[in-house]
Short mmCIF file of C-alpha atoms and ligand atoms in Angstrom, two decimals:
data_model
loop_
_atom_site.label_atom_id
_atom_site.label_comp_id
_atom_site.label_asym_id
_atom_site.label_seq_id
_atom_site.Cartn_x
_atom_site.Cartn_y
_atom_site.Cartn_z
CA MET A 1 6.63 71.00 238.97
CA LYS A 2 8.72 74.44 239.86
CA PHE A 3 7.23 77.36 238.04
CA ILE A 4 4.58 75.03 235.93
CA ASP A 5 2.37 73.87 239.06
CA GLU A 6 1.51 77.65 240.95
CA TYR A 7 0.65 78.85 236.89
CA ARG A 8 -2.47 75.94 237.26
CA ASP A 9 -3.91 75.91 239.74
CA PRO A 10 -7.07 75.04 240.30
CA GLU A 11 -8.70 76.66 242.61
CA LEU A 12 -6.86 80.15 241.76
CA ALA A 13 -7.96 79.68 238.43
CA GLN A 14 -11.56 80.03 240.06
CA GLU A 15 -11.28 82.49 241.53
CA TYR A 16 -9.53 83.85 238.61
CA ALA A 17 -12.87 82.96 237.34
CA GLN A 18 -15.01 84.57 240.21
CA ALA A 19 -13.34 88.21 239.35
CA ILE A 20 -14.02 88.34 236.37
CA ALA A 21 -18.02 87.18 236.59
CA ARG A 22 -18.04 89.65 238.81
CA LEU A 23 -16.25 92.85 237.23
CA THR A 24 -18.24 91.86 234.05
CA THR A 25 -21.78 93.85 233.17
CA ARG A 26 -22.13 93.26 229.62
CA PRO A 27 -20.89 90.80 226.66
CA TRP A 28 -17.49 91.77 225.22
CA THR A 29 -15.45 89.86 222.83
CA LEU A 30 -11.27 88.99 222.87
CA MET A 31 -9.35 88.10 221.15
CA GLU A 32 -5.95 85.97 222.01
CA ILE A 33 -3.63 86.83 219.43
CA CYS A 34 -1.08 83.54 220.32
CA GLY A 35 -2.20 79.81 218.87
CA GLY A 36 -0.17 78.54 221.79
CA GLN A 37 -2.35 80.81 223.97
CA THR A 38 -5.72 78.75 221.73
CA HIS A 39 -4.66 75.65 223.03
CA ALA A 40 -4.37 76.03 226.15
CA ILE A 41 -7.74 77.94 226.35
CA VAL A 42 -9.66 74.80 224.22
CA LYS A 43 -7.19 72.33 226.19
CA TYR A 44 -8.02 73.05 229.79
CA GLY A 45 -10.93 74.76 229.10
CA LEU A 46 -10.87 78.26 229.94
CA ASP A 47 -13.10 79.41 228.40
CA GLU A 48 -16.07 76.49 229.31
CA LEU A 49 -13.72 78.69 233.49
CA LEU A 50 -15.70 82.37 232.22
CA PRO A 51 -18.76 83.84 232.77
CA ARG A 52 -21.72 83.20 229.45
CA GLU A 53 -21.06 87.34 228.90
CA ILE A 54 -17.08 86.73 228.14
CA THR A 55 -16.67 85.42 224.35
CA LEU A 56 -12.90 84.15 223.08
CA VAL A 57 -12.48 83.98 219.39
CA HIS A 58 -9.03 83.30 218.09
CA GLY A 59 -6.25 85.31 216.09
CA PRO A 60 -3.65 84.81 213.30
CA GLY A 61 -1.31 83.84 215.68
CA CYS A 62 0.35 80.80 213.83
CA PRO A 63 2.53 80.89 211.84
CA VAL A 64 1.84 77.51 210.20
CA CYS A 65 -1.35 78.32 209.90
CA VAL A 66 -0.86 82.07 207.67
CA THR A 67 1.90 80.88 205.34
CA PRO A 68 0.88 81.67 202.25
CA VAL A 69 0.19 77.99 199.43
CA GLU A 70 2.84 79.98 197.11
CA LEU A 71 5.81 79.57 200.07
CA ILE A 72 4.76 75.98 200.57
CA ASP A 73 5.17 75.30 196.78
CA GLN A 74 8.33 77.28 196.51
CA ALA A 75 9.62 75.44 199.34
CA LEU A 76 7.94 72.15 197.52
CA ALA A 77 10.07 72.39 194.08
CA ILE A 78 13.62 73.90 196.81
CA ALA A 79 13.00 70.06 198.14
CA ALA A 80 12.34 68.52 195.39
CA ARG A 81 15.39 69.16 193.36
CA PRO A 82 18.64 66.69 194.08
CA GLU A 83 21.64 68.58 195.07
CA VAL A 84 19.26 69.87 197.65
CA ILE A 85 19.03 69.25 201.21
CA PHE A 86 15.22 71.33 202.63
CA CYS A 87 15.44 71.45 206.30
CA SER A 88 12.58 72.84 208.21
CA PHE A 89 10.37 72.80 211.74
CA GLY A 90 8.53 69.19 211.86
CA ASP A 91 4.97 70.77 211.61
CA MET A 92 5.31 72.32 207.66
CA LEU A 93 6.05 69.29 206.86
CA ARG A 94 2.04 68.09 206.60
CA VAL A 95 1.03 71.82 204.66
CA PRO A 96 -0.57 70.62 201.82
CA GLY A 97 0.51 73.14 199.42
CA THR A 98 -1.27 73.40 195.74
CA ALA A 99 -0.53 69.06 194.67
CA ARG A 100 1.51 67.79 198.03
CA ASP A 101 3.00 68.58 201.19
CA LEU A 102 6.82 68.27 201.92
CA PHE A 103 6.43 64.13 203.56
CA MET A 104 5.29 63.88 200.43
CA VAL A 105 8.23 64.92 199.03
CA LYS A 106 10.03 63.11 201.39
CA ALA A 107 8.31 60.42 200.80
CA SER A 108 9.90 60.17 197.14
CA GLY A 109 13.04 60.52 197.44
CA GLY A 110 13.76 64.63 198.70
CA ASP A 111 16.37 64.78 201.03
CA VAL A 112 14.40 66.76 204.02
CA ARG A 113 14.93 67.14 207.01
CA ILE A 114 13.20 68.74 210.77
CA VAL A 115 15.78 70.95 212.60
CA TYR A 116 15.68 72.57 216.10
CA SER A 117 17.59 74.52 215.40
CA PRO A 118 18.51 77.14 212.30
CA LEU A 119 22.15 76.71 213.18
CA ASP A 120 21.76 73.26 212.75
CA CYS A 121 21.41 73.99 208.89
CA LEU A 122 24.65 75.61 208.84
CA LYS A 123 26.27 72.33 210.15
CA LEU A 124 24.56 70.43 208.16
CA ALA A 125 25.68 72.88 205.24
CA GLN A 126 29.36 72.56 206.47
CA ALA A 127 29.58 69.15 206.52
CA ASN A 128 28.25 68.27 202.32
CA PRO A 129 30.04 70.62 200.82
CA ASP A 130 28.95 68.96 197.67
CA LYS A 131 25.18 69.78 198.89
CA GLN A 132 23.08 72.81 199.05
CA VAL A 133 21.29 73.17 202.42
CA VAL A 134 18.06 75.55 202.36
CA PHE A 135 16.69 76.62 206.16
CA PHE A 136 11.96 77.50 205.55
CA ALA A 137 12.39 80.52 207.79
CA VAL A 138 8.85 81.11 209.43
CA GLY A 139 7.75 82.17 212.10
CA PHE A 140 6.83 85.59 213.84
CA GLU A 141 9.15 88.27 215.83
CA THR A 142 10.27 85.10 218.30
CA THR A 143 11.38 83.27 215.60
CA ALA A 144 13.12 86.11 213.31
CA PRO A 145 16.72 86.55 216.20
CA ALA A 146 17.53 83.45 215.73
CA ASN A 147 17.09 82.78 211.79
CA ALA A 148 18.60 85.71 211.48
CA MET A 149 21.53 84.50 213.61
CA ALA A 150 21.96 81.80 211.63
CA VAL A 151 22.35 84.20 207.61
CA TYR A 152 24.71 86.59 209.58
CA GLN A 153 26.28 83.47 210.42
CA ALA A 154 27.14 81.61 207.42
CA ALA A 155 27.85 86.03 205.94
CA GLN A 156 31.05 85.96 209.04
CA GLN A 157 32.61 82.27 208.29
CA GLY A 158 31.81 82.02 204.13
CA ILE A 159 29.21 79.27 203.83
CA GLU A 160 27.28 80.00 200.48
CA ASN A 161 26.15 76.65 200.31
CA PHE A 162 23.37 77.89 202.69
CA SER A 163 20.63 80.15 202.54
CA VAL A 164 16.31 80.48 203.40
CA LEU A 165 13.29 80.22 202.21
CA VAL A 166 11.77 83.37 204.59
CA SER A 167 8.13 83.64 204.72
CA HIS A 168 8.31 85.63 208.68
CA VAL A 169 5.29 87.53 209.26
CA LEU A 170 4.34 90.50 212.11
CA VAL A 171 1.74 90.82 214.85
CA PRO A 172 1.27 94.84 215.00
CA PRO A 173 0.33 94.90 211.43
CA ALA A 174 -1.87 92.14 211.49
CA MET A 175 -3.59 93.25 214.78
CA GLU A 176 -3.82 96.49 212.49
CA ALA A 177 -5.79 94.24 209.26
CA LEU A 178 -7.73 93.27 211.96
CA LEU A 179 -8.92 95.98 213.80
CA SER A 180 -10.05 97.95 210.24
CA SER A 181 -11.77 95.57 208.83
CA PRO A 182 -15.84 96.33 209.42
CA ALA A 183 -15.66 92.19 210.51
CA CYS A 184 -13.96 92.82 213.39
CA ARG A 185 -15.53 92.03 216.28
CA VAL A 186 -13.29 92.58 218.60
CA GLN A 187 -13.14 94.73 221.82
CA GLY A 188 -9.92 93.57 223.62
CA PHE A 189 -6.35 91.19 222.57
CA LEU A 190 -4.61 89.04 225.11
CA ALA A 191 -0.53 89.97 223.09
CA ALA A 192 1.27 87.40 222.52
CA GLY A 193 3.35 87.09 225.67
CA HIS A 194 7.00 85.84 223.55
CA VAL A 195 6.54 87.67 220.68
CA CYS A 196 6.47 90.92 223.46
CA THR A 197 9.47 88.96 225.58
CA VAL A 198 11.22 89.66 221.92
CA MET A 199 10.25 93.10 220.26
CA GLY A 200 8.21 94.82 224.24
CA TYR A 201 4.94 96.52 223.76
CA SER A 202 5.50 99.99 222.55
CA GLU A 203 4.92 99.47 219.42
CA TYR A 204 1.14 98.02 220.79
CA GLU A 205 0.53 101.12 222.15
CA PRO A 206 0.02 103.61 219.52
CA LEU A 207 -2.61 101.10 218.43
CA ALA A 208 -4.55 101.18 221.84
CA VAL A 209 -5.15 104.60 221.49
CA HIS A 210 -6.29 104.97 217.97
CA TYR A 211 -8.54 102.19 218.21
CA ASN A 212 -9.88 102.33 221.04
CA VAL A 213 -8.81 98.69 222.36
CA PRO A 214 -7.39 97.34 225.17
CA ILE A 215 -4.17 95.01 224.70
CA VAL A 216 -2.70 93.59 227.58
CA VAL A 217 0.21 91.58 227.08
CA THR A 218 -0.12 87.91 227.98
CA GLY A 219 1.32 84.21 229.15
CA PHE A 220 0.22 80.90 228.03
CA GLU A 221 -0.12 79.03 231.66
CA PRO A 222 -4.05 79.25 232.18
CA LEU A 223 -3.43 81.41 234.79
CA ASP A 224 -1.17 83.84 232.54
CA ILE A 225 -4.43 83.74 230.55
CA LEU A 226 -7.49 84.66 232.91
CA GLN A 227 -5.93 86.51 234.18
CA GLY A 228 -4.76 88.46 231.16
CA VAL A 229 -8.76 87.89 230.58
CA LEU A 230 -9.79 89.50 233.49
CA MET A 231 -7.08 93.00 232.99
CA CYS A 232 -8.77 93.01 229.98
CA VAL A 233 -12.24 93.03 231.01
CA ARG A 234 -11.31 95.45 233.69
CA GLN A 235 -9.83 97.47 231.34
CA LEU A 236 -13.50 97.77 229.52
CA GLU A 237 -16.05 98.06 232.01
CA GLU A 238 -14.05 100.79 232.95
CA GLY A 239 -13.82 102.51 229.30
CA ARG A 240 -10.51 102.39 229.45
CA ALA A 241 -7.77 101.08 226.09
CA ALA A 242 -3.99 100.87 227.84
CA VAL A 243 -1.77 97.79 226.71
CA GLU A 244 -1.17 96.62 229.75
CA ASN A 245 1.41 93.57 231.13
CA GLN A 246 0.07 90.85 232.26
CA TYR A 247 3.91 89.02 231.11
CA ALA A 248 6.38 90.04 233.38
CA ARG A 249 8.17 87.42 234.65
CA SER A 250 9.45 87.21 230.83
CA VAL A 251 8.17 90.85 229.10
CA ARG A 252 9.51 94.41 228.96
CA ARG A 253 7.91 97.21 227.73
CA ASP A 254 11.57 97.15 225.39
CA GLY A 255 11.46 93.38 224.93
CA ASN A 256 15.29 92.27 223.76
CA VAL A 257 17.06 94.56 222.29
CA PRO A 258 20.18 92.53 220.38
CA ALA A 259 17.11 90.08 219.65
CA GLN A 260 16.05 93.54 217.90
CA GLN A 261 19.25 94.22 216.50
CA ILE A 262 20.03 90.98 214.80
CA ILE A 263 16.97 91.08 213.66
CA GLN A 264 17.82 94.81 211.79
CA GLU A 265 20.56 93.91 210.85
CA VAL A 266 19.40 90.39 208.01
CA PHE A 267 16.19 91.38 207.64
CA ARG A 268 13.84 94.27 206.86
CA ILE A 269 10.39 95.27 207.19
CA VAL A 270 8.25 93.67 203.43
CA PRO A 271 4.36 93.35 202.33
CA ARG A 272 3.25 89.94 203.14
CA LYS A 273 0.70 87.79 202.01
CA TRP A 274 -1.01 85.67 204.58
CA ARG A 275 -2.35 82.36 204.37
CA GLY A 276 -6.25 82.88 203.79
CA ILE A 277 -6.38 86.77 203.92
CA GLY A 278 -4.16 88.46 201.50
CA GLU A 279 -1.89 90.54 201.28
CA ILE A 280 -1.10 92.81 204.44
CA PRO A 281 1.26 95.76 203.93
CA GLN A 282 4.22 96.52 206.38
CA SER A 283 3.66 93.40 207.52
CA GLY A 284 6.65 90.63 207.01
CA LEU A 285 10.37 90.64 206.67
CA GLY A 286 12.60 89.87 203.74
CA LEU A 287 16.56 89.68 203.88
CA THR A 288 18.22 93.03 202.91
CA GLU A 289 20.05 93.70 200.44
CA ARG A 290 23.44 93.47 202.31
CA TYR A 291 22.00 89.38 202.68
CA ALA A 292 20.36 89.31 199.30
CA ALA A 293 22.43 86.02 198.83
CA PHE A 294 21.24 83.25 201.22
CA ASP A 295 17.45 83.94 199.77
CA ALA A 296 16.28 80.48 198.71
CA GLY A 297 13.20 81.68 196.93
CA VAL A 298 15.82 83.77 194.38
CA ARG A 299 18.70 81.40 194.31
CA PHE A 300 16.52 78.44 193.14
CA GLY A 301 14.23 80.83 190.54
CA VAL A 302 11.03 80.06 192.68
CA ALA A 303 9.62 83.68 194.29
CA ASP A 304 7.54 84.24 191.84
CA TYR A 305 5.29 81.30 192.41
CA THR A 306 1.85 82.78 192.89
CA ALA A 307 -1.13 79.49 193.61
CA ALA A 308 -4.80 79.41 194.47
CA GLU A 309 -6.22 78.81 198.24
CA ASP A 310 -8.37 75.94 199.21
CA SER A 311 -11.37 77.08 198.45
CA GLU A 312 -13.23 74.61 200.81
CA CYS A 313 -10.76 75.78 203.60
CA ILE A 314 -12.18 78.83 205.72
CA SER A 315 -9.26 79.05 207.86
CA GLY A 316 -8.73 83.14 206.94
CA LEU A 317 -12.17 83.24 208.46
CA VAL A 318 -10.58 81.25 211.17
CA LEU A 319 -7.36 83.00 211.58
CA GLN A 320 -9.81 86.18 211.61
CA GLY A 321 -11.32 85.24 214.53
CA ILE A 322 -14.73 85.19 212.24
CA GLN A 323 -15.95 81.92 212.35
CA LYS A 324 -14.86 78.82 215.03
CA PRO A 325 -13.11 75.37 213.60
CA HIS A 326 -15.66 73.38 214.60
CA GLU A 327 -18.16 75.99 212.65
CA CYS A 328 -16.34 74.57 208.79
CA PRO A 329 -18.03 72.40 206.95
CA ALA A 330 -15.32 69.98 206.80
CA PHE A 331 -14.27 69.87 210.90
CA GLY A 332 -13.35 65.85 211.19
CA ALA A 333 -14.89 65.17 208.35
CA ARG A 334 -12.79 66.26 205.12
CA CYS A 335 -10.41 67.87 206.85
CA THR A 336 -8.42 66.12 209.93
CA PRO A 337 -5.00 66.56 211.12
CA GLU A 338 -4.36 63.15 209.06
CA ARG A 339 -5.67 64.75 205.79
CA PRO A 340 -6.08 68.01 206.37
CA LEU A 341 -7.19 70.86 203.55
CA GLY A 342 -5.73 73.24 205.52
CA ALA A 343 -2.50 74.53 207.60
CA PRO A 344 -4.52 75.15 211.17
CA MET A 345 -5.19 71.20 210.82
CA VAL A 346 -1.48 69.97 211.05
CA SER A 347 -0.36 72.26 212.50
CA ASN A 348 0.56 72.03 216.49
CA GLU A 349 -0.53 75.89 216.87
CA GLY A 350 -3.60 75.93 215.14
CA ALA A 351 -6.94 76.15 216.34
CA CYS A 352 -8.33 73.53 214.01
CA ALA A 353 -6.38 71.37 215.60
CA ALA A 354 -6.85 72.10 218.98
CA TYR A 355 -10.46 71.48 218.44
CA TYR A 356 -10.37 68.78 216.58
CA ARG A 357 -8.31 67.34 219.94
CA TYR A 358 -9.75 68.66 222.69
CA ARG A 359 -13.75 69.50 221.31
CA ARG A 360 -14.02 66.83 218.51
CA LEU A 361 -16.69 65.29 220.39
CA GLN A 362 -17.99 68.81 221.49
CA ALA A 363 -18.38 69.63 218.37
CA ALA A 364 -20.15 66.88 216.48
CA VAL A 365 -22.97 66.44 219.52
CA GLY A 366 -23.24 70.05 218.78
CA ALA A 367 -23.47 69.55 215.05
CA GLN A 368 -26.22 66.89 215.48
CA ALA A 369 -28.30 69.22 218.21
CA ARG A 370 -28.28 71.95 215.34
S1 SF4 B 401 -11.40 72.67 209.59
FE1 SF4 B 401 -9.50 71.99 208.29
S2 SF4 B 401 -10.87 73.23 205.52
FE2 SF4 B 401 -11.80 73.94 207.88
S3 SF4 B 401 -10.99 75.88 208.42
FE3 SF4 B 401 -9.60 74.45 209.92
S4 SF4 B 401 -8.04 73.92 208.18
FE4 SF4 B 401 -9.30 75.04 206.76
#
């Protein structure tokens, strides 16, 4: 298959692994930021190809996983209202709030729908003028342009029965929060290629300099990831800390400028709470004053909700690369995709879901051996 098979060639993968092994003279810990990269690493066993000195830890790059419990509770309260059609991407429906999830609201009569684009919600709003259509706008910089465009078009077209519950988060402030922590053991980053497709990578350059940490913009196929590791290890072994671009077939330094412009038109940078991590300054997007009328949290009076997280779920430690999913006492026992305690077990990009899908038996054998 053109443009896929060539990035999954097993012989080339072995060559990359051997090149990494030849370069490596001491232990290094690298973090892949994106949950899509985590799934590729676990699915293809890429970490097992690497020399034992290289440790890959998984980062906070799953937007569903980092959405805080109170935002889920806000979504549940809005979705339960009889006048609302609540729209979301599919993997948000199983994410637990304090007492239930969106599937349960749907099962008890709420009009909860899965959409594939926020622009579908505008058509839904036009077709249902007696209803309020609400979109759960979750994601990193990657989904922000389409979500911003939906709000922009709603304003342009005077669609007043549409609003968004915004839970957008930004990658560079999260990386900075990780690097500032005394618990941080990350020495190099594989930055998320699709985020950089939108935003470019110039905003990573001050981080690389200030924290003396190599950052390699990396794609999602097995050879992308192995090449990203190779580039990162080469910098570490040479004592360099720069931003390099492995994913040059998709990413330019300045990113996608029109996409950035629509984000800036509709959103402003705000502090944002991350599940399991807490509030990170300047790490989220909220609506600007001009589009404040489209804020579902305000429209439905739920914006000031607060909620405590499940104390048994250690997702904060997993999302910061401090522990791995199978090290969680609840993994595969009290927490499964059917009965999740935390979002990383249900999201398509969640690290716990990846370990459960591809490493469950290995983890169980390891636990018995301990
Ligand atoms: S296994 Fe479940 S309880 Fe443990 S960190 Fe992952 S989501 Fe949370």
